[in-house]
XYZ file of C-alpha atoms in Angstrom:
441
model
C 105.172 23.231 100.130
C 104.654 22.877 103.899
C 106.212 20.744 106.632
C 104.860 17.379 107.672
C 103.581 17.682 111.245
C 103.867 14.929 113.853
C 101.068 14.865 116.457
C 97.769 16.716 116.164
C 98.292 18.908 119.213
C 98.598 22.478 120.424
C 102.072 23.106 118.993
C 101.552 21.593 115.560
C 98.036 22.985 115.111
C 99.451 26.451 115.761
C 102.118 25.916 113.096
C 99.489 24.800 110.582
C 97.378 27.851 111.409
C 100.389 30.151 110.967
C 100.930 28.631 107.513
C 97.282 29.072 106.505
C 96.198 25.458 106.941
C 96.478 22.753 104.328
C 99.173 20.862 106.240
C 99.566 17.103 106.586
C 99.562 15.598 110.099
C 100.324 12.121 111.385
C 98.802 11.324 114.769
C 98.559 8.235 117.000
C 94.931 8.949 117.896
C 93.825 9.018 114.258
C 92.434 5.696 113.032
C 91.290 6.864 109.608
C 92.414 9.813 107.489
C 90.229 12.926 107.517
C 90.356 16.641 106.716
C 89.703 19.196 109.482
C 87.970 22.567 109.201
C 91.228 24.299 108.258
C 91.936 22.010 105.335
C 94.589 20.009 107.170
C 94.803 16.287 106.437
C 95.187 14.117 109.528
C 96.486 10.592 108.954
C 97.210 7.609 111.200
C 100.853 7.564 112.295
C 101.585 4.286 110.523
C 100.849 5.916 107.153
C 103.905 8.177 107.304
C 106.273 7.621 104.378
C 109.601 9.441 104.898
C 110.363 9.344 101.166
C 107.436 11.702 100.581
C 108.489 14.292 103.183
C 111.276 16.876 102.918
C 110.794 18.313 106.400
C 109.088 17.137 109.587
C 108.244 19.193 112.679
C 107.208 17.266 115.777
C 105.084 18.002 118.791
C 107.512 18.013 121.752
C 105.962 15.066 123.602
C 106.781 12.331 121.066
C 109.557 10.243 122.677
C 112.809 9.349 120.913
C 111.736 5.755 120.301
C 108.401 6.683 118.716
C 108.110 5.190 115.181
C 107.520 8.626 113.646
C 110.699 10.005 115.211
C 112.644 6.913 114.172
C 111.452 7.139 110.542
C 111.896 10.900 110.085
C 114.835 11.957 107.896
C 114.586 15.746 108.260
C 113.196 16.270 111.762
C 113.111 19.666 113.449
C 111.602 20.933 116.660
C 109.239 23.890 116.902
C 112.237 25.933 118.110
C 114.331 24.925 115.096
C 111.522 25.815 112.723
C 111.011 29.333 114.042
C 114.333 30.281 115.625
C 117.009 28.852 113.305
C 118.663 31.515 111.195
C 119.519 31.290 107.518
C 123.135 30.593 108.408
C 122.228 27.845 110.870
C 119.929 26.070 108.463
C 122.383 26.595 105.613
C 122.175 28.711 102.509
C 124.387 27.080 99.910
C 121.279 26.415 97.840
C 117.954 28.189 98.051
C 114.725 28.459 96.148
C 111.831 30.749 96.942
C 108.474 28.987 97.005
C 105.545 31.299 97.748
C 106.181 32.942 101.118
C 108.717 30.310 102.174
C 112.320 29.496 101.378
C 114.034 26.145 100.938
C 117.630 25.943 102.098
C 119.987 23.086 101.354
C 121.923 22.128 104.449
C 125.609 22.952 104.407
C 126.426 23.496 108.074
C 125.336 21.080 110.836
C 125.682 18.252 108.333
C 126.221 15.842 111.187
C 122.795 16.734 112.571
C 120.731 16.366 109.404
C 121.243 14.471 106.140
C 123.479 16.363 103.678
C 121.032 16.035 100.795
C 117.960 17.121 102.723
C 116.099 20.337 102.060
C 114.669 22.341 104.918
C 111.555 24.423 104.451
C 112.000 27.528 106.557
C 109.417 30.340 106.827
C 110.865 33.687 105.779
C 109.540 35.247 108.976
C 111.760 32.915 111.008
C 114.765 34.762 109.565
C 113.824 37.737 111.755
C 114.695 36.267 115.124
C 113.734 37.932 118.398
C 116.236 37.936 121.246
C 115.374 34.717 123.061
C 115.746 33.681 126.687
C 115.181 29.970 127.325
C 114.332 28.740 130.812
C 114.432 25.093 131.806
C 114.887 22.888 134.883
C 112.907 20.296 136.825
C 110.866 22.715 138.940
C 110.342 26.456 138.840
C 110.414 26.880 135.039
C 106.980 28.464 134.849
C 107.496 30.859 137.752
C 110.912 31.995 136.511
C 109.545 32.482 132.985
C 106.734 34.594 134.406
C 109.137 36.580 136.585
C 111.530 37.345 133.724
C 108.601 38.375 131.509
C 107.223 40.525 134.333
C 110.549 42.351 134.605
C 110.985 42.755 130.837
C 107.391 43.439 129.777
C 108.049 47.188 129.714
C 110.654 46.415 127.068
C 108.198 44.448 124.940
C 108.950 40.909 126.123
C 106.398 38.132 125.564
C 106.433 34.584 126.940
C 105.645 31.251 125.361
C 106.746 27.672 124.887
C 105.881 25.109 127.523
C 104.100 27.804 129.551
C 101.149 27.424 127.165
C 101.593 29.637 124.103
C 103.179 27.899 121.080
C 105.899 29.831 119.272
C 103.677 30.063 116.191
C 101.228 32.214 118.171
C 103.808 34.609 119.598
C 104.309 38.136 118.289
C 107.177 37.935 115.806
C 107.671 41.694 116.114
C 108.271 41.440 119.872
C 111.934 42.212 120.651
C 112.286 39.545 123.360
C 110.844 36.045 123.665
C 110.985 34.396 127.102
C 110.456 30.691 126.545
C 109.699 28.053 129.150
C 111.505 25.106 127.613
C 110.850 21.446 128.383
C 113.389 18.655 128.207
C 111.272 17.154 125.413
C 111.704 20.258 123.269
C 115.419 20.398 124.037
C 115.865 16.782 122.976
C 114.312 17.407 119.561
C 116.058 20.758 118.989
C 119.151 20.518 116.788
C 119.787 23.990 115.388
C 118.103 26.749 117.375
C 120.014 28.386 120.192
C 119.119 30.870 122.961
C 120.785 34.207 123.527
C 120.471 33.550 127.268
C 119.848 30.152 128.864
C 118.706 29.729 132.467
C 118.798 26.197 133.824
C 117.242 25.712 137.236
C 118.360 22.783 139.425
C 117.511 19.378 137.967
C 116.476 16.139 139.654
C 115.222 12.864 138.126
C 112.085 13.486 136.049
C 110.525 12.073 132.853
C 113.029 9.215 132.961
C 110.658 6.878 131.111
C 110.746 9.359 128.220
C 114.483 10.102 128.245
C 115.649 6.621 129.239
C 117.853 7.538 132.199
C 119.145 10.446 134.250
C 122.260 10.810 132.088
C 120.168 11.347 128.955
C 117.827 13.710 130.801
C 120.788 15.796 131.985
C 122.368 15.818 128.529
C 119.141 17.158 127.016
C 118.919 19.871 129.678
C 122.492 20.935 128.848
C 122.058 20.635 125.080
C 121.618 24.398 124.419
C 125.222 24.931 125.555
C 126.491 22.982 122.540
C 125.058 25.475 120.029
C 125.447 28.724 121.975
C 128.012 31.216 120.755
C 130.628 33.479 122.278
C 129.005 36.368 124.115
C 125.836 34.429 124.961
C 125.115 33.751 128.645
C 124.143 30.548 130.433
C 123.292 30.270 134.141
C 123.803 26.635 135.131
C 123.640 24.797 138.487
C 127.117 23.877 139.696
C 128.265 20.272 139.640
C 126.950 19.081 136.269
C 129.156 17.525 133.602
C 129.092 20.374 131.117
C 129.624 19.842 127.390
C 132.066 21.962 125.413
C 130.525 25.375 124.842
C 131.427 28.805 123.490
C 128.870 30.436 125.794
C 129.835 32.435 128.870
C 128.734 30.050 131.639
C 128.070 31.081 135.217
C 127.741 28.072 137.519
C 125.778 28.823 140.689
C 125.340 26.779 143.849
C 123.414 29.048 146.214
C 121.250 32.135 146.520
C 124.135 33.905 148.186
C 126.397 33.241 145.193
C 123.828 34.625 142.741
C 123.261 37.699 144.898
C 126.977 38.386 145.204
C 127.855 37.687 141.558
C 125.108 39.905 140.145
C 125.189 42.503 142.955
C 121.646 41.897 144.214
C 120.589 42.676 147.802
C 118.526 39.717 149.051
C 117.174 41.748 151.957
C 115.192 43.871 149.508
C 113.278 40.856 148.135
C 109.984 39.563 149.539
C 110.531 35.942 148.505
C 111.794 32.858 150.265
C 112.734 29.280 149.446
C 112.679 28.252 145.793
C 110.928 31.492 144.836
C 113.889 33.516 146.101
C 116.171 31.637 143.715
C 113.703 32.202 140.858
C 113.697 35.935 141.643
C 117.493 36.130 141.814
C 117.906 34.380 138.464
C 115.330 36.710 136.929
C 117.017 39.826 138.292
C 120.354 38.503 137.050
C 118.969 38.812 133.522
C 118.003 42.474 133.906
C 121.365 43.150 135.569
C 123.212 41.642 132.592
C 121.051 43.167 129.862
C 120.341 46.620 131.276
C 122.438 46.938 134.464
C 119.116 47.201 136.288
C 117.761 45.607 139.480
C 114.221 46.802 140.172
C 113.281 45.440 143.602
C 109.893 47.138 143.676
C 108.908 45.657 140.313
C 110.168 42.219 141.320
C 108.263 42.306 144.601
C 105.061 43.227 142.771
C 105.114 39.847 141.020
C 102.169 37.635 141.996
C 102.684 33.877 141.872
C 100.304 31.517 140.123
C 97.734 29.547 142.065
C 98.707 26.135 143.416
C 102.388 26.965 144.054
C 102.882 27.595 147.771
C 99.665 29.620 147.720
C 98.995 30.794 151.275
C 95.441 30.873 152.654
C 94.198 31.920 156.087
C 91.095 30.248 157.458
C 88.482 31.941 159.649
C 90.552 31.123 162.738
C 93.652 32.815 161.364
C 95.485 29.530 160.729
C 97.782 29.195 157.699
C 97.074 26.613 154.991
C 99.368 26.314 151.963
C 98.155 25.045 148.599
C 101.166 23.572 146.786
C 99.180 21.177 144.600
C 101.536 21.796 141.674
C 104.237 19.922 143.606
C 103.865 16.737 141.570
C 107.375 15.400 142.246
C 109.530 15.014 145.334
C 111.913 17.860 144.485
C 109.076 20.403 144.480
C 107.794 19.039 147.799
C 111.282 19.149 149.313
C 111.528 22.828 148.316
C 108.166 23.542 149.966
C 109.155 21.749 153.163
C 112.400 23.740 153.358
C 110.386 26.933 152.969
C 108.148 26.173 155.961
C 110.308 23.917 158.157
C 110.637 26.526 160.908
C 107.197 25.554 162.231
C 105.210 22.431 162.977
C 103.988 20.975 159.672
C 100.792 19.112 158.897
C 101.794 17.697 155.517
C 99.375 16.158 153.019
C 101.151 13.708 150.724
C 99.929 11.336 148.050
C 98.587 10.621 144.605
C 100.158 8.903 141.636
C 103.890 8.888 142.401
C 104.717 6.831 139.263
C 106.822 4.495 141.361
C 109.674 6.940 142.013
C 111.937 6.500 145.015
C 110.695 8.544 147.989
C 113.441 7.857 150.538
C 115.138 11.214 149.937
C 111.908 12.960 150.912
C 111.420 10.894 154.061
C 115.053 11.331 155.104
C 114.392 15.084 155.101
C 111.081 14.691 156.947
C 112.899 12.863 159.755
C 114.587 16.178 160.564
C 111.356 18.202 160.606
C 108.541 18.564 163.149
C 105.874 17.002 160.960
C 102.679 14.939 160.897
C 101.884 13.253 157.588
C 98.386 12.753 156.163
C 98.330 10.341 153.223
C 95.881 10.451 150.311
C 95.568 8.938 146.851
C 96.654 5.707 145.237
C 99.978 5.527 147.093
C 98.490 6.217 150.559
C 99.545 2.850 151.967
C 103.025 3.076 150.484
C 103.430 6.428 152.255
C 102.197 4.898 155.499
C 104.804 2.127 155.169
C 107.565 4.661 154.575
C 106.382 6.738 157.525
C 106.680 3.677 159.740
C 110.135 2.895 158.335
C 111.347 6.407 159.177
C 109.435 6.648 162.495
C 107.318 9.599 161.390
C 103.793 10.052 162.730
C 101.253 9.543 159.911
C 97.515 9.221 159.351
C 95.983 7.343 156.432
C 93.208 9.586 155.124
C 92.825 8.445 151.470
C 90.914 11.601 150.453
C 91.675 15.296 150.690
C 88.437 15.938 152.533
C 89.361 13.417 155.211
C 92.896 14.816 155.500
C 91.699 18.382 156.029
C 89.090 17.248 158.545
C 91.790 15.395 160.509
C 94.250 18.299 160.357
C 91.530 20.722 161.465
C 91.474 19.040 164.895
C 95.221 19.594 165.496
C 96.132 22.717 163.488
C 96.891 25.950 165.384
C 98.106 29.471 164.585
C 101.596 28.225 165.431
C 101.592 25.418 162.835
C 101.308 25.210 159.048
C 99.068 22.899 157.043
C 100.716 22.121 153.708
C 99.312 20.321 150.680
C 102.459 19.376 148.749
C 101.675 15.899 147.430
C 104.945 14.860 145.718
C 102.713 13.063 143.237
C 100.548 13.603 140.197
C 96.816 14.044 140.717
C 95.267 11.946 137.963
C 94.446 9.013 140.238
C 91.719 11.143 141.861
C 91.460 14.425 139.904
C 91.479 15.756 136.368
C 94.533 17.926 137.134
C 96.664 19.366 139.920
C 94.552 22.515 139.555
C 91.366 20.589 140.391
C 93.111 19.106 143.427
C 94.268 22.553 144.559
C 90.839 24.091 143.993
C 89.219 21.423 146.164
C 91.810 22.042 148.878
C 91.014 25.764 148.896
C 87.259 25.185 148.878
C 87.490 22.781 151.809
C 89.681 25.165 153.821
C 87.449 28.167 153.157
C 84.415 26.181 154.284
C 85.909 25.269 157.650
C 83.948 26.760 160.509
């Protein structure tokens, strides 16, 4: 007996593989049922019959109003499936079936139907210590930083960062999980030992419905956390009732003071300084350790404020991963002590951009607009009396900047928009930026 899997994607395929194949999927892209090479049956979504399923596990991206989510009677997230303990799932009735156990729900009866049976792998009963990291921006970097600091203690990372839980080492003592708001929405039972929430701003509102729902999902882990478990939460949010020990932070200085960290010993600035402080807070709490040398040896991923010098010694910054205004605002604040040549544009999904332009009014900046919202950005530039050039393409923007850029200024690609109007990904956009810069004479 195996769970029904919603969505034929990375997360659910990994679960099926962990269980030896032979699972049943329901997927929107499937038009006619078929069997894959691992013996899994993939069906069209409209064929799902909840009366024939005792447990469903969903891919994180399916929104709350999706028909599969609406029909499911015993829905769990990937986190629930692998990180819920026997007590959380309930053990008033159990029956061993092969290498799995079925537990009748007794606790959390308000979350799942009382008469439902949950299929839970026996290996999920051995839970690693888990650190969940979420937020609007900076999740990936903070996850990488925490893993970097804890790797000597056997930590591994997964979740939204790219490795499904099913593919993680279940013998690893610590799991560091980048956790999306989608996963948090679907998670009902699992709970972190430590939860780090980075600052949140409006994002994925079409999926969640509104900012209130988005915020509630980001704070959801607090509702299941227990006494003695730690949560680091931005100050000013409407927190739910929680048994966790909650530290609300509002600045880098507060984090440094609270966890006794000397900022002057860190080689980070802007948003990355906050990421580093939150990461070091974890090692301070767990091991009373702050290793500045190890933290400073961390190397950021490409496309996040990636600094490049051209042949003339001028600084260009590839921040292509800044696909929303909050990430771009963070980048601007990092480099606002110099003249900025800022490349903006792409698919902004219709979000309000006035907050960004209100900040740009206070900065010495020239804007170079690209992508599908180039004209909208030009109109906003005129509204806020900011000098701007319509370039449409990255190549044109860099060519224009090249004529004005000096060693005293900074050229910054931080688009505040997705890339799919012109590129296959933000990585492709960033790679082109770097290639163009490196080919300047």
